[in-house]
mmCIF file of C-alpha atoms and ligand atoms in Angstrom:
data_model
loop_
_atom_site.group_PDB
_atom_site.id
_atom_site.type_symbol
_atom_site.label_atom_id
_atom_site.label_comp_id
_atom_site.label_asym_id
_atom_site.label_seq_id
_atom_site.Cartn_x
_atom_site.Cartn_y
_atom_site.Cartn_z
ATOM 1 C CA UNK A 1 -8.065 10.038 11.268
ATOM 2 C CA UNK A 2 -7.840 10.277 7.511
ATOM 3 C CA UNK A 3 -4.526 8.787 6.543
ATOM 4 C CA UNK A 4 -2.492 7.989 3.479
ATOM 5 C CA UNK A 5 0.226 5.366 3.665
ATOM 6 C CA UNK A 6 3.177 5.527 1.302
ATOM 7 C CA UNK A 7 6.194 3.245 1.162
ATOM 8 C CA UNK A 8 8.321 1.278 -1.279
ATOM 9 C CA UNK A 9 7.857 -2.430 -1.856
ATOM 10 C CA UNK A 10 9.407 -4.433 0.942
ATOM 11 C CA UNK A 11 8.732 -1.645 3.466
ATOM 12 C CA UNK A 12 5.997 -3.665 5.152
ATOM 13 C CA UNK A 13 3.389 -1.097 4.161
ATOM 14 C CA UNK A 14 0.546 -3.597 3.809
ATOM 15 C CA UNK A 15 1.288 -5.133 7.214
ATOM 16 C CA UNK A 16 1.378 -1.720 8.892
ATOM 17 C CA UNK A 17 -1.857 -0.686 7.182
ATOM 18 C CA UNK A 18 -3.535 -3.767 8.656
ATOM 19 C CA UNK A 19 -2.156 -3.017 12.135
ATOM 20 C CA UNK A 20 -3.316 0.611 11.977
ATOM 21 C CA UNK A 21 -6.719 -0.499 10.737
ATOM 22 C CA UNK A 22 -7.182 -2.865 13.691
ATOM 23 C CA UNK A 23 -5.790 -0.535 16.351
ATOM 24 C CA UNK A 24 -7.842 2.519 15.365
ATOM 25 C CA UNK A 25 -10.843 0.689 13.900
ATOM 26 C CA UNK A 26 -10.630 2.429 10.577
ATOM 27 C CA UNK A 27 -10.836 0.589 7.247
ATOM 28 C CA UNK A 28 -7.729 -0.235 5.255
ATOM 29 C CA UNK A 29 -8.580 0.916 1.759
ATOM 30 C CA UNK A 30 -6.459 -0.431 -1.037
ATOM 31 C CA UNK A 31 -7.072 1.174 -4.417
ATOM 32 C CA UNK A 32 -6.211 -2.051 -6.212
ATOM 33 C CA UNK A 33 -8.716 -4.078 -4.203
ATOM 34 C CA UNK A 34 -11.530 -1.565 -4.716
ATOM 35 C CA UNK A 35 -11.017 -1.741 -8.447
ATOM 36 C CA UNK A 36 -11.078 -5.538 -8.475
ATOM 37 C CA UNK A 37 -14.109 -5.716 -6.149
ATOM 38 C CA UNK A 38 -16.122 -3.354 -8.338
ATOM 39 C CA UNK A 39 -15.245 -5.272 -11.472
ATOM 40 C CA UNK A 40 -16.165 -8.545 -9.793
ATOM 41 C CA UNK A 41 -19.467 -7.193 -8.462
ATOM 42 C CA UNK A 42 -20.207 -5.622 -11.845
ATOM 43 C CA UNK A 43 -21.100 -2.232 -10.339
ATOM 44 C CA UNK A 44 -21.661 0.786 -12.608
ATOM 45 C CA UNK A 45 -18.108 1.980 -12.042
ATOM 46 C CA UNK A 46 -16.817 -1.554 -12.336
ATOM 47 C CA UNK A 47 -18.427 -1.824 -15.755
ATOM 48 C CA UNK A 48 -16.704 1.385 -16.848
ATOM 49 C CA UNK A 49 -13.332 0.193 -15.588
ATOM 50 C CA UNK A 50 -13.475 -3.380 -16.869
ATOM 51 C CA UNK A 51 -12.528 -2.839 -20.543
ATOM 52 C CA UNK A 52 -9.340 -1.022 -19.510
ATOM 53 C CA UNK A 53 -8.507 -3.570 -16.882
ATOM 54 C CA UNK A 54 -9.067 -6.503 -19.241
ATOM 55 C CA UNK A 55 -6.740 -4.983 -21.815
ATOM 56 C CA UNK A 56 -4.106 -4.349 -19.169
ATOM 57 C CA UNK A 57 -4.448 -0.594 -19.638
ATOM 58 C CA UNK A 58 -4.482 2.039 -16.927
ATOM 59 C CA UNK A 59 -8.007 2.770 -15.748
ATOM 60 C CA UNK A 60 -8.721 6.506 -16.341
ATOM 61 C CA UNK A 61 -8.053 8.703 -13.289
ATOM 62 C CA UNK A 62 -11.650 9.934 -13.200
ATOM 63 C CA UNK A 63 -13.016 6.421 -12.787
ATOM 64 C CA UNK A 64 -10.493 5.513 -10.090
ATOM 65 C CA UNK A 65 -11.233 8.759 -8.279
ATOM 66 C CA UNK A 66 -14.977 8.000 -8.347
ATOM 67 C CA UNK A 67 -14.309 4.511 -6.996
ATOM 68 C CA UNK A 68 -12.349 5.970 -4.080
ATOM 69 C CA UNK A 69 -14.942 8.669 -3.484
ATOM 70 C CA UNK A 70 -17.733 6.113 -3.344
ATOM 71 C CA UNK A 71 -15.741 3.930 -0.957
ATOM 72 C CA UNK A 72 -14.936 6.811 1.401
ATOM 73 C CA UNK A 73 -18.640 7.666 1.641
ATOM 74 C CA UNK A 74 -19.439 4.342 3.277
ATOM 75 C CA UNK A 75 -20.361 4.306 6.966
ATOM 76 C CA UNK A 76 -17.252 2.483 8.131
ATOM 77 C CA UNK A 77 -15.179 5.525 7.099
ATOM 78 C CA UNK A 78 -16.943 7.843 9.547
ATOM 79 C CA UNK A 79 -14.007 7.654 12.008
ATOM 80 C CA UNK A 80 -11.447 7.830 9.226
ATOM 81 C CA UNK A 81 -9.581 5.473 6.943
ATOM 82 C CA UNK A 82 -6.159 4.464 5.798
ATOM 83 C CA UNK A 83 -5.591 4.787 2.072
ATOM 84 C CA UNK A 84 -3.003 2.453 0.618
ATOM 85 C CA UNK A 85 -1.801 2.792 -2.957
ATOM 86 C CA UNK A 86 -3.700 5.993 -3.616
ATOM 87 C CA UNK A 87 -3.075 8.755 -4.599
ATOM 88 C CA UNK A 88 -0.037 7.999 -6.713
ATOM 89 C CA UNK A 89 0.115 11.232 -8.687
ATOM 90 C CA UNK A 90 -0.515 14.936 -8.114
ATOM 91 C CA UNK A 91 -3.510 14.703 -10.427
ATOM 92 C CA UNK A 92 -5.033 12.009 -8.215
ATOM 93 C CA UNK A 93 -4.145 13.981 -5.076
ATOM 94 C CA UNK A 94 -5.964 17.026 -6.464
ATOM 95 C CA UNK A 95 -9.052 14.962 -7.235
ATOM 96 C CA UNK A 96 -8.985 13.475 -3.749
ATOM 97 C CA UNK A 97 -8.759 16.919 -2.202
ATOM 98 C CA UNK A 98 -12.038 17.863 -3.829
ATOM 99 C CA UNK A 99 -13.971 15.544 -1.550
ATOM 100 C CA UNK A 100 -11.828 14.832 1.475
ATOM 101 C CA UNK A 101 -9.147 16.511 3.587
ATOM 102 C CA UNK A 102 -6.221 14.277 4.531
ATOM 103 C CA UNK A 103 -4.853 14.558 8.093
ATOM 104 C CA UNK A 104 -1.552 12.746 7.817
ATOM 105 C CA UNK A 105 0.611 11.066 5.236
ATOM 106 C CA UNK A 106 2.700 8.282 6.722
ATOM 107 C CA UNK A 107 5.812 7.643 4.699
ATOM 108 C CA UNK A 108 7.630 4.426 5.537
ATOM 109 C CA UNK A 109 11.213 4.713 4.392
ATOM 110 C CA UNK A 110 13.610 1.882 3.634
ATOM 111 C CA UNK A 111 17.149 2.219 2.288
ATOM 112 C CA UNK A 112 17.529 0.969 -1.258
ATOM 113 C CA UNK A 113 19.826 -1.938 -0.433
ATOM 114 C CA UNK A 114 17.394 -3.105 2.242
ATOM 115 C CA UNK A 115 14.578 -3.222 -0.298
ATOM 116 C CA UNK A 116 16.615 -5.674 -2.364
ATOM 117 C CA UNK A 117 17.617 -7.660 0.681
ATOM 118 C CA UNK A 118 14.058 -8.018 1.913
ATOM 119 C CA UNK A 119 12.448 -8.799 -1.398
ATOM 120 C CA UNK A 120 15.048 -11.366 -2.358
ATOM 121 C CA UNK A 121 13.984 -13.320 0.727
ATOM 122 C CA UNK A 122 10.355 -13.509 -0.338
ATOM 123 C CA UNK A 123 9.011 -16.816 -1.550
ATOM 124 C CA UNK A 124 5.590 -18.101 -2.446
ATOM 125 C CA UNK A 125 3.747 -21.302 -3.183
ATOM 126 C CA UNK A 126 1.414 -22.029 -6.066
ATOM 127 C CA UNK A 127 -1.384 -22.493 -3.494
ATOM 128 C CA UNK A 128 -1.139 -18.746 -2.742
ATOM 129 C CA UNK A 129 0.693 -18.780 0.610
ATOM 130 C CA UNK A 130 3.569 -16.321 1.007
ATOM 131 C CA UNK A 131 6.764 -16.740 2.977
ATOM 132 C CA UNK A 132 9.779 -14.712 3.966
ATOM 133 C CA UNK A 133 13.075 -16.266 5.042
ATOM 134 C CA UNK A 134 13.356 -13.875 7.997
ATOM 135 C CA UNK A 135 9.851 -12.662 8.844
ATOM 136 C CA UNK A 136 7.729 -15.640 7.960
ATOM 137 C CA UNK A 137 9.806 -18.746 7.295
ATOM 138 C CA UNK A 138 8.212 -22.063 6.383
ATOM 139 C CA UNK A 139 8.686 -24.915 8.860
ATOM 140 C CA UNK A 140 10.745 -26.880 6.366
ATOM 141 C CA UNK A 141 13.031 -24.768 4.219
ATOM 142 C CA UNK A 142 11.736 -24.411 0.676
ATOM 143 C CA UNK A 143 8.529 -26.350 1.342
ATOM 144 C CA UNK A 144 5.028 -24.920 1.841
ATOM 145 C CA UNK A 145 3.487 -25.480 5.305
ATOM 146 C CA UNK A 146 0.021 -25.592 3.816
ATOM 147 C CA UNK A 147 0.264 -27.972 0.895
ATOM 148 C CA UNK A 148 3.818 -29.323 0.865
ATOM 149 C CA UNK A 149 4.494 -27.645 -2.480
ATOM 150 C CA UNK A 150 7.895 -26.354 -3.508
ATOM 151 C CA UNK A 151 8.407 -22.646 -2.803
ATOM 152 C CA UNK A 152 9.586 -20.289 -5.517
ATOM 153 C CA UNK A 153 10.428 -16.643 -5.988
ATOM 154 C CA UNK A 154 7.884 -14.425 -7.685
ATOM 155 C CA UNK A 155 8.760 -13.657 -11.272
ATOM 156 C CA UNK A 156 8.672 -9.904 -10.675
ATOM 157 C CA UNK A 157 10.968 -10.161 -7.658
ATOM 158 C CA UNK A 158 14.092 -10.258 -9.804
ATOM 159 C CA UNK A 159 16.674 -7.506 -9.341
ATOM 160 C CA UNK A 160 15.937 -5.712 -12.663
ATOM 161 C CA UNK A 161 12.187 -5.859 -11.998
ATOM 162 C CA UNK A 162 12.611 -4.494 -8.463
ATOM 163 C CA UNK A 163 14.885 -1.756 -9.744
ATOM 164 C CA UNK A 164 12.285 -0.754 -12.317
ATOM 165 C CA UNK A 165 9.492 -0.631 -9.727
ATOM 166 C CA UNK A 166 11.655 1.440 -7.376
ATOM 167 C CA UNK A 167 12.374 3.874 -10.157
ATOM 168 C CA UNK A 168 8.643 4.349 -10.770
ATOM 169 C CA UNK A 169 8.049 4.649 -7.025
ATOM 170 C CA UNK A 170 10.657 7.423 -6.695
ATOM 171 C CA UNK A 171 9.279 9.292 -9.655
ATOM 172 C CA UNK A 172 5.723 9.161 -8.328
ATOM 173 C CA UNK A 173 6.408 9.649 -4.635
ATOM 174 C CA UNK A 174 8.741 12.639 -4.552
ATOM 175 C CA UNK A 175 6.194 15.115 -5.955
ATOM 176 C CA UNK A 176 3.547 13.759 -3.576
ATOM 177 C CA UNK A 177 5.769 14.310 -0.544
ATOM 178 C CA UNK A 178 6.265 17.896 -1.632
ATOM 179 C CA UNK A 179 2.535 18.256 -2.300
ATOM 180 C CA UNK A 180 1.514 17.125 1.187
ATOM 181 C CA UNK A 181 4.261 19.172 2.858
ATOM 182 C CA UNK A 182 4.029 19.238 6.657
ATOM 183 C CA UNK A 183 1.352 16.533 6.724
ATOM 184 C CA UNK A 184 4.039 14.005 5.854
ATOM 185 C CA UNK A 185 5.575 12.003 8.697
ATOM 186 C CA UNK A 186 8.612 9.854 7.974
ATOM 187 C CA UNK A 187 8.806 6.506 9.720
ATOM 188 C CA UNK A 188 11.938 4.381 9.671
ATOM 189 C CA UNK A 189 10.900 1.114 8.022
ATOM 190 C CA UNK A 190 14.205 -0.578 8.743
ATOM 191 C CA UNK A 191 13.069 -1.971 12.089
ATOM 192 C CA UNK A 192 11.036 -4.946 13.218
ATOM 193 C CA UNK A 193 7.324 -4.834 12.410
ATOM 194 C CA UNK A 194 6.227 -4.012 16.024
ATOM 195 C CA UNK A 195 8.857 -1.259 16.272
ATOM 196 C CA UNK A 196 7.691 0.389 13.076
ATOM 197 C CA UNK A 197 4.134 0.204 14.385
ATOM 198 C CA UNK A 198 5.150 1.776 17.722
ATOM 199 C CA UNK A 199 6.631 4.726 15.843
ATOM 200 C CA UNK A 200 3.441 5.111 13.834
ATOM 201 C CA UNK A 201 1.317 5.015 16.987
ATOM 202 C CA UNK A 202 3.458 7.725 18.589
ATOM 203 C CA UNK A 203 2.874 9.969 15.610
ATOM 204 C CA UNK A 204 -0.849 9.328 15.580
ATOM 205 C CA UNK A 205 -1.323 9.882 19.315
ATOM 206 C CA UNK A 206 0.489 13.207 19.148
ATOM 207 C CA UNK A 207 -2.354 14.767 17.340
ATOM 208 C CA UNK A 208 -6.087 15.071 17.914
ATOM 209 C CA UNK A 209 -8.112 14.072 14.894
HETATM 210 ZN ZN1 LIG B 1 1.323 -24.326 -0.723
#
């Protein structure tokens, strides 16, 4: 079960990746986390990536591809994996293809206006806890359950910032959907979390891996 998960911000992609990972006992592999882990652990690839990361520059595709390749070789990937946040471009998809065949690409869709609606209800605390007015409200409105701190909206959750990220997402995703063709399964993300997961499970049980 070698899966790729694609979806816009606010689609609940991370939550679904976790649910899939638990249900099918396959690791949830986030490209961003792998990069950070390798830099933190000062691995050979981490050392190569660090100067770019520190300067806020994009880490070269070859390095990222090697990081993913190395991760997918680990034992816990023997039954499959769920890749989150990778590949983002055709170039990355081509590199990935050189060492692994993908079975399914799960695309979680969410209408544009719903993205705004969902993200505008996200709040966080300086202690690191996250909240959502609908999905994960704090016990007292505006106050953190953990530390009693005042909740605030993330700086990059403003309308112009969301719009910009969505624009990038569209630009990157459309070619990928074409690239993966009939491996792509669309899942309606405008449902409750368990309902979205049910739809994903249906798709995954329809096929032998
Ligand atoms: Zn807090």
